């Protein structure tokens, strides 16, 4: 109960944070939410004209330290009366010059005036707790902030508009209908036979629950790469052109390239957009025996990266016949998806591409020149094809792509729906059948945040940045 009381106290207090990232910029924003927001703004903000603060009206003026009477910054301020605000509470936002010193000073005044420092994601958590958005939309806000490609952004926007919530509402309504019928049958055991028609109920469960759930799971699988992206690791012997390949894919001189083997000592990573798929690409130290100490550490790091890789680009030097080290690296990939990159195609090749393929039978092979950029498109195609497998290109489901957490709950709900249909077909008593209906409902309730534990909420909202 102490926990519940603490939580209620926290929800009752007014919170504040700097909502813009640190660093130089045009403006910075301090956000305040809660019943004290209006008073705090009144105490610190001196409008240029002595107007009363009007809700949702941007007003020009100064932030003045109420103790010293000194001006802190020239700002625009807005007050948004509940419930028409991001959190559904009274919200004040102060737009100051974006100097971190000024922002810190204003925040300190806001806190001294009675606000508490907000936790990461607390504004969005309040929007959720106050019923403005469900949990799928709250999570979409994180996706929106973290999206790396237009496709990822489109998925986030679709979820923010409630695409998943709406589909779940349809499925939950169907389950509620089933549960209602079962409850009537529980209350009137003598008429159970007339009340429950297993054939009709079974068909409803299949069409209105199981099939839509399967469709959502397919969309999750299909859109996974576009929402979560792909980790690609570049591996190979020293000097084969791994760092050159990274630079070439990024179209910038990101990593140091020299003709000295063992140039790259540490892992270097960056982001790429391959046909809408966010790709985290990692260049690693060239792998060889008898490396000196620092290089050896880099090699260990490179091997470790392998474990995190969704896909490996194994780079070999096309001017040389594959060495035993190249072949050993090929074998070390095991069943992991990979692409063989035969580099330096601008020089005289030692073998035909087909002959390279024969040395690495499990890998599709692409010839490129990291120096001239030749073959780069083919490599991007190969990465895309390998990553998407037989799924083809587009993120499906009109952007309604559930995330990992939602996917797990959808799968459990689908399993419950299967057991529900089975229990009906087997003619089990309605109270037992109803348990499965409830189990499926609970899972769907967890996705939208109706039956979600405080721990889970904390985990979700802690992924946000401060001020969101
Ligand atoms: N002609 C030609 N030279 C290349 C190509 N790619 C890389 N090189 C050269 O090969 C040498 C090694 O390139 P890097 O990119 O540093 O190779 P690396 O695999 O990262 O090497 P380590 O970091 O030492 O493991 C440099 O002299 C590059 O200029 C290519 O496609 N064609
Ligand atoms: Mg390198």
CSV table of C-alpha atoms and ligand atoms in Angstrom, one decimal:
chain,number,residue,atom,x,y,z
A,1,UNK,CA,0.0,0.0,0.0
A,2,UNK,CA,3.0,2.3,0.7
A,3,UNK,CA,3.9,1.9,-3.0
A,4,UNK,CA,0.4,2.8,-4.1
A,5,UNK,CA,0.4,5.9,-1.9
A,6,UNK,CA,3.8,7.0,-3.1
A,7,UNK,CA,2.6,6.6,-6.7
A,8,UNK,CA,-0.6,8.6,-6.0
A,9,UNK,CA,1.5,11.4,-4.4
A,10,UNK,CA,3.8,11.4,-7.4
A,11,UNK,CA,0.9,11.6,-9.8
A,12,UNK,CA,-0.5,14.5,-7.8
A,13,UNK,CA,2.7,16.6,-8.0
A,14,UNK,CA,3.7,19.1,-10.7
A,15,UNK,CA,6.6,17.9,-12.8
A,16,UNK,CA,9.1,19.8,-14.9
A,17,UNK,CA,12.0,19.1,-17.3
A,18,UNK,CA,14.0,20.6,-20.1
A,19,UNK,CA,12.3,19.2,-23.1
A,20,UNK,CA,14.9,20.0,-25.7
A,21,UNK,CA,18.3,18.3,-26.1
A,22,UNK,CA,21.4,19.9,-24.8
A,23,UNK,CA,23.6,21.8,-27.2
A,24,UNK,CA,23.3,25.0,-29.2
A,25,UNK,CA,20.0,25.6,-31.0
A,26,UNK,CA,17.5,28.2,-31.8
A,27,UNK,CA,15.2,27.7,-28.9
A,28,UNK,CA,15.0,25.5,-25.8
A,29,UNK,CA,11.8,24.4,-24.1
A,30,UNK,CA,11.0,23.9,-20.5
A,31,UNK,CA,7.9,21.9,-19.9
A,32,UNK,CA,5.8,21.9,-16.7
A,33,UNK,CA,2.8,19.7,-16.1
A,34,UNK,CA,0.4,19.4,-13.1
A,35,UNK,CA,-2.0,21.5,-11.1
A,36,UNK,CA,0.8,23.9,-10.1
A,37,UNK,CA,1.7,24.8,-13.6
A,38,UNK,CA,-0.3,28.0,-13.9
A,39,UNK,CA,0.9,29.4,-10.5
A,40,UNK,CA,4.5,28.6,-11.3
A,41,UNK,CA,4.3,30.4,-14.6
A,42,UNK,CA,2.6,33.4,-13.1
A,43,UNK,CA,5.3,33.6,-10.5
A,44,UNK,CA,8.2,33.5,-12.9
A,45,UNK,CA,6.9,35.0,-16.1
A,46,UNK,CA,6.4,38.7,-16.7
A,47,UNK,CA,4.4,39.2,-19.9
A,48,UNK,CA,5.4,42.3,-21.9
A,49,UNK,CA,1.8,43.5,-21.7
A,50,UNK,CA,0.0,43.1,-18.5
A,51,UNK,CA,-2.5,40.7,-20.0
A,52,UNK,CA,-4.0,37.8,-18.0
A,53,UNK,CA,-2.4,34.5,-19.2
A,54,UNK,CA,-4.8,33.0,-21.7
A,55,UNK,CA,-4.9,29.3,-22.3
A,56,UNK,CA,-3.3,28.1,-25.5
A,57,UNK,CA,-2.0,31.6,-26.4
A,58,UNK,CA,1.7,32.2,-26.9
A,59,UNK,CA,2.8,35.2,-24.9
A,60,UNK,CA,6.0,37.3,-25.2
A,61,UNK,CA,7.8,38.4,-22.0
A,62,UNK,CA,10.6,37.7,-19.6
A,63,UNK,CA,11.5,35.1,-17.0
A,64,UNK,CA,12.4,37.0,-13.8
A,65,UNK,CA,13.9,35.5,-10.7
A,66,UNK,CA,11.3,36.3,-8.1
A,67,UNK,CA,13.9,36.5,-5.3
A,68,UNK,CA,16.6,38.7,-6.9
A,69,UNK,CA,14.2,40.4,-9.3
A,70,UNK,CA,16.8,39.9,-12.1
A,71,UNK,CA,15.8,39.0,-15.6
A,72,UNK,CA,16.9,35.5,-16.7
A,73,UNK,CA,15.9,35.4,-20.3
A,74,UNK,CA,13.6,36.8,-22.9
A,75,UNK,CA,11.0,34.1,-23.7
A,76,UNK,CA,7.7,33.0,-25.3
A,77,UNK,CA,5.5,31.2,-22.8
A,78,UNK,CA,2.2,29.3,-23.2
A,79,UNK,CA,-0.2,27.9,-20.7
A,80,UNK,CA,-2.5,25.1,-21.7
A,81,UNK,CA,-5.4,24.4,-19.4
A,82,UNK,CA,-6.4,20.8,-18.7
A,83,UNK,CA,-7.7,18.7,-20.3
A,84,UNK,CA,-6.5,20.0,-23.7
A,85,UNK,CA,-2.8,19.4,-23.3
A,86,UNK,CA,-0.3,16.6,-23.9
A,87,UNK,CA,-0.8,15.2,-20.4
A,88,UNK,CA,-4.4,16.2,-20.0
A,89,UNK,CA,-3.2,18.3,-17.0
A,90,UNK,CA,-2.5,22.0,-16.8
A,91,UNK,CA,0.7,22.4,-18.8
A,92,UNK,CA,3.1,25.4,-19.1
A,93,UNK,CA,5.9,25.6,-21.7
A,94,UNK,CA,8.6,28.2,-21.7
A,95,UNK,CA,10.5,28.8,-24.9
A,96,UNK,CA,13.8,30.4,-24.0
A,97,UNK,CA,17.1,30.9,-25.9
A,98,UNK,CA,18.7,27.5,-26.2
A,99,UNK,CA,21.6,28.0,-23.9
A,100,UNK,CA,22.0,25.1,-21.5
A,101,UNK,CA,22.9,27.5,-18.8
A,102,UNK,CA,19.7,29.6,-19.3
A,103,UNK,CA,17.6,26.4,-19.5
A,104,UNK,CA,19.2,25.1,-16.3
A,105,UNK,CA,18.5,28.4,-14.5
A,106,UNK,CA,14.9,28.5,-15.6
A,107,UNK,CA,14.4,24.9,-14.6
A,108,UNK,CA,16.0,25.6,-11.2
A,109,UNK,CA,13.5,28.5,-10.7
A,110,UNK,CA,10.6,26.3,-11.7
A,111,UNK,CA,11.7,23.6,-9.2
A,112,UNK,CA,12.2,26.2,-6.5
A,113,UNK,CA,8.6,27.4,-7.2
A,114,UNK,CA,7.3,23.9,-6.3
A,115,UNK,CA,7.7,21.5,-9.2
A,116,UNK,CA,9.5,18.2,-9.0
A,117,UNK,CA,12.1,17.1,-11.6
A,118,UNK,CA,10.3,14.8,-14.1
A,119,UNK,CA,11.5,11.3,-14.8
A,120,UNK,CA,12.2,10.1,-18.4
A,121,UNK,CA,8.9,9.6,-20.2
A,122,UNK,CA,6.9,10.9,-17.3
A,123,UNK,CA,4.9,13.4,-19.4
A,124,UNK,CA,3.8,10.7,-21.8
A,125,UNK,CA,3.2,8.3,-18.9
A,126,UNK,CA,0.7,10.9,-17.5
A,127,UNK,CA,-0.9,11.2,-20.9
A,128,UNK,CA,-1.4,7.4,-20.6
A,129,UNK,CA,-2.5,7.4,-17.0
A,130,UNK,CA,-4.9,10.2,-17.6
A,131,UNK,CA,-6.5,8.2,-20.5
A,132,UNK,CA,-5.5,10.5,-23.4
A,133,UNK,CA,-3.6,7.7,-25.1
A,134,UNK,CA,-3.5,4.0,-24.7
A,135,UNK,CA,-0.2,2.1,-24.2
A,136,UNK,CA,0.2,1.3,-27.9
A,137,UNK,CA,0.1,5.0,-28.7
A,138,UNK,CA,2.5,5.9,-25.8
A,139,UNK,CA,5.0,3.3,-27.1
A,140,UNK,CA,4.5,4.8,-30.6
A,141,UNK,CA,5.9,8.1,-29.3
A,142,UNK,CA,9.2,6.4,-28.5
A,143,UNK,CA,9.2,4.8,-32.0
A,144,UNK,CA,8.6,8.2,-33.5
A,145,UNK,CA,11.6,9.7,-31.7
A,146,UNK,CA,13.8,6.8,-32.6
A,147,UNK,CA,12.8,6.2,-36.2
A,148,UNK,CA,15.8,6.1,-38.5
A,149,UNK,CA,14.0,5.8,-41.9
A,150,UNK,CA,10.8,7.1,-43.5
A,151,UNK,CA,9.3,3.6,-43.3
A,152,UNK,CA,10.1,3.4,-39.6
A,153,UNK,CA,8.5,6.8,-39.1
A,154,UNK,CA,5.4,5.7,-41.1
A,155,UNK,CA,5.0,2.7,-38.8
A,156,UNK,CA,5.3,4.9,-35.7
A,157,UNK,CA,2.8,7.4,-37.0
A,158,UNK,CA,0.3,4.7,-37.9
A,159,UNK,CA,0.5,3.3,-34.3
A,160,UNK,CA,0.3,6.8,-32.9
A,161,UNK,CA,-2.9,7.3,-34.8
A,162,UNK,CA,-4.2,4.2,-33.0
A,163,UNK,CA,-4.0,1.6,-35.8
A,164,UNK,CA,-3.2,-1.2,-33.4
A,165,UNK,CA,-5.5,0.0,-30.6
A,166,UNK,CA,-8.4,0.0,-33.1
A,167,UNK,CA,-7.7,-3.5,-34.3
A,168,UNK,CA,-7.4,-4.8,-30.8
A,169,UNK,CA,-10.7,-3.1,-29.9
A,170,UNK,CA,-12.5,-5.2,-32.6
A,171,UNK,CA,-10.9,-8.4,-31.3
A,172,UNK,CA,-11.7,-7.6,-27.7
A,173,UNK,CA,-15.3,-6.8,-28.5
A,174,UNK,CA,-15.7,-10.2,-30.1
A,175,UNK,CA,-14.2,-11.9,-27.1
A,176,UNK,CA,-16.4,-9.9,-24.8
A,177,UNK,CA,-19.4,-11.1,-26.7
A,178,UNK,CA,-18.3,-14.7,-26.3
A,179,UNK,CA,-17.7,-14.2,-22.6
A,180,UNK,CA,-21.1,-12.7,-22.2
A,181,UNK,CA,-22.8,-15.7,-23.7
A,182,UNK,CA,-20.7,-18.0,-21.5
A,183,UNK,CA,-21.7,-16.1,-18.5
A,184,UNK,CA,-25.4,-16.3,-19.3
A,185,UNK,CA,-24.9,-20.1,-19.7
A,186,UNK,CA,-23.2,-20.2,-16.3
A,187,UNK,CA,-26.1,-18.4,-14.7
A,188,UNK,CA,-28.7,-20.6,-16.4
A,189,UNK,CA,-27.2,-24.1,-16.3
A,190,UNK,CA,-30.5,-25.7,-17.3
A,191,UNK,CA,-30.7,-23.8,-20.6
A,192,UNK,CA,-27.0,-24.2,-21.4
A,193,UNK,CA,-27.7,-26.2,-24.5
A,194,UNK,CA,-29.9,-23.6,-26.0
A,195,UNK,CA,-27.7,-20.7,-25.1
A,196,UNK,CA,-24.4,-22.0,-26.4
A,197,UNK,CA,-24.2,-23.0,-30.1
A,198,UNK,CA,-20.6,-24.3,-30.3
A,199,UNK,CA,-20.6,-24.2,-34.1
A,200,UNK,CA,-21.5,-20.5,-34.3
A,201,UNK,CA,-19.3,-19.5,-31.3
A,202,UNK,CA,-16.4,-21.5,-32.7
A,203,UNK,CA,-16.8,-19.8,-36.1
A,204,UNK,CA,-16.9,-16.3,-34.5
A,205,UNK,CA,-13.8,-17.0,-32.5
A,206,UNK,CA,-11.9,-18.2,-35.6
A,207,UNK,CA,-13.1,-15.3,-37.8
A,208,UNK,CA,-13.1,-12.4,-35.3
A,209,UNK,CA,-10.3,-13.4,-33.0
A,210,UNK,CA,-7.9,-16.0,-34.2
A,211,UNK,CA,-7.6,-14.8,-37.9
A,212,UNK,CA,-7.1,-11.1,-37.0
A,213,UNK,CA,-4.5,-12.1,-34.3
A,214,UNK,CA,-2.7,-14.2,-36.9
A,215,UNK,CA,-2.8,-11.3,-39.3
A,216,UNK,CA,-1.2,-8.9,-36.7
A,217,UNK,CA,1.5,-11.5,-35.9
A,218,UNK,CA,2.3,-11.7,-39.6
A,219,UNK,CA,2.5,-7.9,-39.9
A,220,UNK,CA,4.8,-7.9,-36.9
A,221,UNK,CA,7.1,-10.5,-38.5
A,222,UNK,CA,7.0,-8.8,-41.8
A,223,UNK,CA,7.5,-5.2,-40.6
A,224,UNK,CA,10.1,-6.2,-37.9
A,225,UNK,CA,13.1,-5.2,-40.0
A,226,UNK,CA,11.6,-1.8,-40.8
A,227,UNK,CA,10.8,-1.0,-37.3
A,228,UNK,CA,13.7,-2.6,-35.4
A,229,UNK,CA,16.3,-2.6,-38.1
A,230,UNK,CA,19.2,-4.9,-38.8
A,231,UNK,CA,22.7,-5.2,-37.3
A,232,UNK,CA,25.3,-5.8,-40.1
A,233,UNK,CA,28.9,-6.6,-39.2
A,234,UNK,CA,31.8,-6.4,-41.6
A,235,UNK,CA,34.4,-9.1,-41.1
A,236,UNK,CA,37.5,-10.3,-42.8
A,237,UNK,CA,41.3,-10.6,-42.8
A,238,UNK,CA,43.4,-7.4,-42.4
A,239,UNK,CA,43.7,-5.2,-45.4
A,240,UNK,CA,40.9,-6.7,-47.5
A,241,UNK,CA,39.1,-3.3,-47.5
A,242,UNK,CA,36.5,-3.6,-44.7
A,243,UNK,CA,36.9,0.0,-43.6
A,244,UNK,CA,36.9,1.1,-47.2
A,245,UNK,CA,33.6,-0.7,-47.6
A,246,UNK,CA,32.1,0.9,-44.6
A,247,UNK,CA,33.1,4.4,-45.9
A,248,UNK,CA,31.8,3.5,-49.3
A,249,UNK,CA,28.4,2.3,-47.9
A,250,UNK,CA,28.1,5.4,-45.7
A,251,UNK,CA,29.3,7.6,-48.5
A,252,UNK,CA,31.7,9.4,-46.1
A,253,UNK,CA,35.2,8.9,-44.8
A,254,UNK,CA,34.1,7.4,-41.4
A,255,UNK,CA,36.9,5.0,-40.8
A,256,UNK,CA,40.7,5.3,-41.3
A,257,UNK,CA,42.0,3.4,-44.3
A,258,UNK,CA,45.7,2.6,-44.9
A,259,UNK,CA,47.6,0.1,-46.8
A,260,UNK,CA,49.0,-1.2,-43.5
A,261,UNK,CA,47.3,-4.4,-42.3
A,262,UNK,CA,45.9,-4.0,-38.8
A,263,UNK,CA,44.7,-0.4,-39.2
A,264,UNK,CA,41.4,-0.8,-37.5
A,265,UNK,CA,41.8,-1.7,-33.9
A,266,UNK,CA,38.3,-1.0,-32.5
A,267,UNK,CA,34.8,-1.5,-33.8
A,268,UNK,CA,33.4,1.5,-35.6
A,269,UNK,CA,29.7,1.8,-36.2
A,270,UNK,CA,27.1,4.0,-37.9
A,271,UNK,CA,23.7,3.9,-39.4
A,272,UNK,CA,22.6,3.3,-43.0
A,273,UNK,CA,19.3,3.3,-44.7
A,274,UNK,CA,18.9,0.4,-47.2
A,275,UNK,CA,15.6,0.6,-49.0
A,276,UNK,CA,13.9,1.9,-45.9
A,277,UNK,CA,15.5,-0.6,-43.6
A,278,UNK,CA,17.5,1.0,-40.7
A,279,UNK,CA,20.8,-0.8,-40.7
A,280,UNK,CA,23.4,-0.5,-38.0
A,281,UNK,CA,26.7,-1.3,-39.7
A,282,UNK,CA,29.8,-2.2,-37.8
A,283,UNK,CA,33.4,-2.2,-39.1
A,284,UNK,CA,35.8,-4.5,-37.2
A,285,UNK,CA,39.5,-5.2,-36.7
A,286,UNK,CA,40.9,-7.5,-39.4
A,287,UNK,CA,41.2,-11.0,-38.0
A,288,UNK,CA,44.6,-12.8,-38.1
A,289,UNK,CA,46.9,-14.9,-36.0
A,290,UNK,CA,49.9,-13.5,-34.1
A,291,UNK,CA,48.5,-9.9,-33.8
A,292,UNK,CA,50.1,-7.7,-31.2
A,293,UNK,CA,48.3,-6.9,-27.9
A,294,UNK,CA,46.0,-3.9,-28.9
A,295,UNK,CA,45.1,-5.5,-32.2
A,296,UNK,CA,44.4,-8.8,-30.4
A,297,UNK,CA,41.8,-7.0,-28.2
A,298,UNK,CA,40.2,-5.5,-31.3
A,299,UNK,CA,40.0,-9.0,-32.8
A,300,UNK,CA,38.3,-10.3,-29.7
A,301,UNK,CA,35.8,-7.5,-29.9
A,302,UNK,CA,35.3,-8.3,-33.6
A,303,UNK,CA,34.5,-11.9,-32.8
A,304,UNK,CA,32.1,-10.8,-30.1
A,305,UNK,CA,30.3,-8.6,-32.6
A,306,UNK,CA,29.5,-11.7,-34.5
A,307,UNK,CA,27.1,-12.8,-31.7
A,308,UNK,CA,25.0,-9.6,-32.1
A,309,UNK,CA,25.0,-9.6,-35.9
A,310,UNK,CA,21.8,-10.3,-37.8
A,311,UNK,CA,23.9,-10.5,-41.0
A,312,UNK,CA,27.6,-10.7,-41.7
A,313,UNK,CA,29.5,-9.2,-44.6
A,314,UNK,CA,32.5,-11.4,-45.1
A,315,UNK,CA,35.0,-9.4,-47.1
A,316,UNK,CA,37.8,-11.0,-49.1
A,317,UNK,CA,40.4,-9.5,-51.4
A,318,UNK,CA,39.4,-10.4,-55.0
A,319,UNK,CA,43.0,-10.1,-56.2
A,320,UNK,CA,44.0,-13.1,-54.1
A,321,UNK,CA,42.9,-16.7,-54.1
A,322,UNK,CA,41.1,-17.3,-50.8
A,323,UNK,CA,43.5,-18.1,-48.0
A,324,UNK,CA,43.0,-20.7,-45.3
A,325,UNK,CA,42.1,-17.8,-42.9
A,326,UNK,CA,39.4,-16.6,-45.3
A,327,UNK,CA,38.0,-20.1,-45.5
A,328,UNK,CA,38.1,-20.5,-41.7
A,329,UNK,CA,36.3,-17.2,-41.3
A,330,UNK,CA,33.6,-18.4,-43.7
A,331,UNK,CA,33.2,-21.6,-41.7
A,332,UNK,CA,33.0,-19.6,-38.4
A,333,UNK,CA,29.8,-18.0,-39.6
A,334,UNK,CA,28.1,-21.3,-39.3
A,335,UNK,CA,24.4,-20.9,-40.1
A,336,UNK,CA,24.4,-17.1,-39.6
A,337,UNK,CA,23.1,-15.2,-42.6
A,338,UNK,CA,25.9,-13.7,-44.5
A,339,UNK,CA,27.0,-12.2,-47.8
A,340,UNK,CA,30.5,-12.8,-49.4
A,341,UNK,CA,31.9,-9.5,-50.6
A,342,UNK,CA,34.7,-10.0,-53.1
A,343,UNK,CA,36.4,-6.6,-53.0
A,344,UNK,CA,38.9,-4.7,-55.2
A,345,UNK,CA,37.0,-5.5,-58.4
A,346,UNK,CA,38.8,-2.5,-60.0
A,347,UNK,CA,42.0,-4.6,-60.0
A,348,UNK,CA,42.8,-7.9,-61.8
A,349,UNK,CA,40.8,-10.7,-60.1
A,350,UNK,CA,42.6,-13.8,-59.0
A,351,UNK,CA,39.5,-15.9,-59.7
A,352,UNK,CA,36.1,-15.6,-61.4
A,353,UNK,CA,33.2,-14.7,-59.0
A,354,UNK,CA,31.8,-18.1,-59.6
A,355,UNK,CA,35.0,-19.7,-58.3
A,356,UNK,CA,34.9,-17.6,-55.2
A,357,UNK,CA,31.3,-18.8,-54.7
A,358,UNK,CA,32.5,-22.4,-54.8
A,359,UNK,CA,34.9,-21.7,-51.9
A,360,UNK,CA,32.1,-20.3,-49.7
A,361,UNK,CA,29.1,-22.5,-50.7
A,362,UNK,CA,26.6,-21.1,-48.1
A,363,UNK,CA,27.0,-17.4,-49.0
A,364,UNK,CA,25.7,-15.4,-51.9
A,365,UNK,CA,28.6,-13.5,-53.4
A,366,UNK,CA,28.9,-10.0,-54.8
A,367,UNK,CA,31.9,-8.4,-56.5
A,368,UNK,CA,32.5,-4.7,-55.5
A,369,UNK,CA,35.1,-2.1,-55.5
A,370,UNK,CA,35.1,-0.1,-52.3
A,371,UNK,CA,37.5,2.2,-54.1
A,372,UNK,CA,35.3,3.1,-57.1
A,373,UNK,CA,31.9,2.2,-55.7
A,374,UNK,CA,31.3,-0.3,-58.4
A,375,UNK,CA,28.9,-3.1,-57.4
A,376,UNK,CA,27.6,-1.3,-54.3
A,377,UNK,CA,24.0,-1.3,-55.4
A,378,UNK,CA,24.2,-5.1,-56.0
A,379,UNK,CA,25.6,-5.4,-52.5
A,380,UNK,CA,22.7,-3.4,-51.0
A,381,UNK,CA,20.3,-5.6,-53.0
A,382,UNK,CA,21.9,-8.7,-51.6
A,383,UNK,CA,21.8,-7.4,-48.0
A,384,UNK,CA,18.1,-6.5,-48.4
A,385,UNK,CA,17.2,-9.8,-50.0
A,386,UNK,CA,19.1,-11.8,-47.4
A,387,UNK,CA,17.4,-9.8,-44.5
A,388,UNK,CA,13.9,-9.9,-45.8
A,389,UNK,CA,14.2,-13.6,-47.0
A,390,UNK,CA,11.1,-14.6,-48.9
A,391,UNK,CA,9.0,-11.8,-47.4
A,392,UNK,CA,9.6,-9.4,-50.3
A,393,UNK,CA,10.1,-5.7,-50.0
A,394,UNK,CA,7.4,-3.6,-48.4
A,395,UNK,CA,6.5,-3.2,-44.7
A,396,UNK,CA,3.0,-4.7,-44.6
A,397,UNK,CA,0.0,-4.0,-42.5
A,398,UNK,CA,-0.4,-0.3,-43.4
A,399,UNK,CA,2.1,0.5,-40.8
A,400,UNK,CA,0.4,-1.4,-38.0
A,401,UNK,CA,3.5,-3.3,-36.9
A,402,UNK,CA,3.4,-4.6,-33.3
A,403,UNK,CA,6.7,-4.4,-31.4
A,404,UNK,CA,8.4,-7.3,-29.5
A,405,UNK,CA,6.3,-6.9,-26.3
A,406,UNK,CA,3.1,-6.6,-28.2
A,407,UNK,CA,4.0,-9.6,-30.4
A,408,UNK,CA,4.5,-11.8,-27.4
A,409,UNK,CA,1.2,-10.9,-25.9
A,410,UNK,CA,-0.5,-11.4,-29.2
A,411,UNK,CA,0.9,-14.9,-29.5
A,412,UNK,CA,-0.3,-15.8,-26.0
A,413,UNK,CA,-3.7,-14.4,-26.8
A,414,UNK,CA,-3.8,-16.5,-30.0
A,415,UNK,CA,-2.9,-19.6,-28.0
A,416,UNK,CA,-5.7,-18.9,-25.6
A,417,UNK,CA,-8.1,-18.4,-28.4
A,418,UNK,CA,-7.1,-21.8,-29.8
A,419,UNK,CA,-7.7,-23.4,-26.4
A,420,UNK,CA,-11.0,-21.5,-26.1
A,421,UNK,CA,-12.2,-22.9,-29.5
A,422,UNK,CA,-11.0,-26.4,-28.5
A,423,UNK,CA,-12.8,-26.3,-25.1
A,424,UNK,CA,-16.0,-25.2,-26.8
A,425,UNK,CA,-15.8,-28.0,-29.4
A,426,UNK,CA,-15.1,-30.5,-26.7
A,427,UNK,CA,-18.2,-29.4,-24.9
A,428,UNK,CA,-16.4,-28.4,-21.6
A,429,UNK,CA,-18.6,-26.7,-19.0
A,430,UNK,CA,-19.0,-22.9,-19.7
A,431,UNK,CA,-17.1,-21.8,-16.6
A,432,UNK,CA,-14.0,-23.6,-17.8
A,433,UNK,CA,-14.4,-22.3,-21.3
A,434,UNK,CA,-14.8,-18.8,-19.9
A,435,UNK,CA,-11.4,-19.0,-18.3
A,436,UNK,CA,-9.7,-19.1,-21.7
A,437,UNK,CA,-11.8,-16.2,-23.0
A,438,UNK,CA,-10.6,-14.2,-20.0
A,439,UNK,CA,-7.0,-15.2,-20.5
A,440,UNK,CA,-7.1,-13.9,-24.1
A,441,UNK,CA,-8.8,-10.7,-22.9
A,442,UNK,CA,-6.2,-10.2,-20.2
A,443,UNK,CA,-3.4,-10.4,-22.8
A,444,UNK,CA,-5.0,-7.9,-25.1
A,445,UNK,CA,-5.6,-5.7,-22.1
A,446,UNK,CA,-1.9,-5.8,-21.3
A,447,UNK,CA,-1.1,-4.5,-24.8
A,448,UNK,CA,-3.3,-1.5,-24.6
A,449,UNK,CA,-2.3,-0.9,-20.9
A,450,UNK,CA,-5.5,-1.8,-19.1
A,451,UNK,CA,-4.1,-4.8,-17.2
A,452,UNK,CA,-0.5,-3.8,-17.1
A,453,UNK,CA,1.7,-4.0,-14.0
A,454,UNK,CA,3.5,-0.9,-12.6
A,455,UNK,CA,6.9,-2.6,-13.3
A,456,UNK,CA,6.1,-3.1,-16.9
A,457,UNK,CA,5.0,0.6,-17.2
A,458,UNK,CA,8.2,1.7,-15.6
A,459,UNK,CA,10.2,-0.4,-18.0
A,460,UNK,CA,8.4,1.0,-21.0
A,461,UNK,CA,8.5,4.7,-20.0
A,462,UNK,CA,12.2,4.6,-18.8
A,463,UNK,CA,13.1,4.1,-22.5
A,464,UNK,CA,12.0,7.7,-23.1
A,465,UNK,CA,14.2,10.7,-22.9
A,466,UNK,CA,13.8,13.4,-20.3
A,467,UNK,CA,11.1,16.0,-21.0
A,468,UNK,CA,9.0,13.6,-23.2
B,1,LIG,N1,42.3,-0.9,-55.6
B,1,LIG,C1,41.5,-1.1,-54.5
B,1,LIG,N2,42.1,-0.9,-53.3
B,1,LIG,C2,41.3,-1.0,-52.2
B,1,LIG,C3,39.9,-1.3,-52.3
B,1,LIG,N3,39.4,-1.4,-51.1
B,1,LIG,C4,40.4,-1.1,-50.2
B,1,LIG,N4,41.6,-0.9,-50.9
B,1,LIG,C5,42.9,-0.6,-50.3
B,1,LIG,O1,43.2,-1.7,-49.5
B,1,LIG,C6,44.0,-1.2,-48.3
B,1,LIG,C7,43.3,-1.6,-47.1
B,1,LIG,O2,42.0,-1.0,-46.9
B,1,LIG,P1,41.3,-0.9,-45.6
B,1,LIG,O3,39.9,-0.4,-45.9
B,1,LIG,O4,42.0,-0.2,-44.6
B,1,LIG,O5,41.2,-2.5,-45.2
B,1,LIG,P2,40.7,-3.1,-43.8
B,1,LIG,O6,40.1,-4.4,-44.2
B,1,LIG,O7,39.8,-2.2,-43.1
B,1,LIG,O8,42.1,-3.4,-43.0
B,1,LIG,P3,42.3,-3.5,-41.5
B,1,LIG,O9,41.6,-2.4,-40.8
B,1,LIG,O10,43.8,-3.4,-41.4
B,1,LIG,O11,41.8,-4.9,-41.1
B,1,LIG,C8,44.0,0.3,-48.5
B,1,LIG,O12,45.3,0.7,-49.1
B,1,LIG,C9,42.9,0.6,-49.5
B,1,LIG,O13,43.1,1.8,-50.2
B,1,LIG,C10,39.4,-1.5,-53.6
B,1,LIG,O14,38.2,-1.8,-53.8
B,1,LIG,N5,40.2,-1.4,-54.7
B,2,LIG,MG1,40.0,-1.4,-41.3
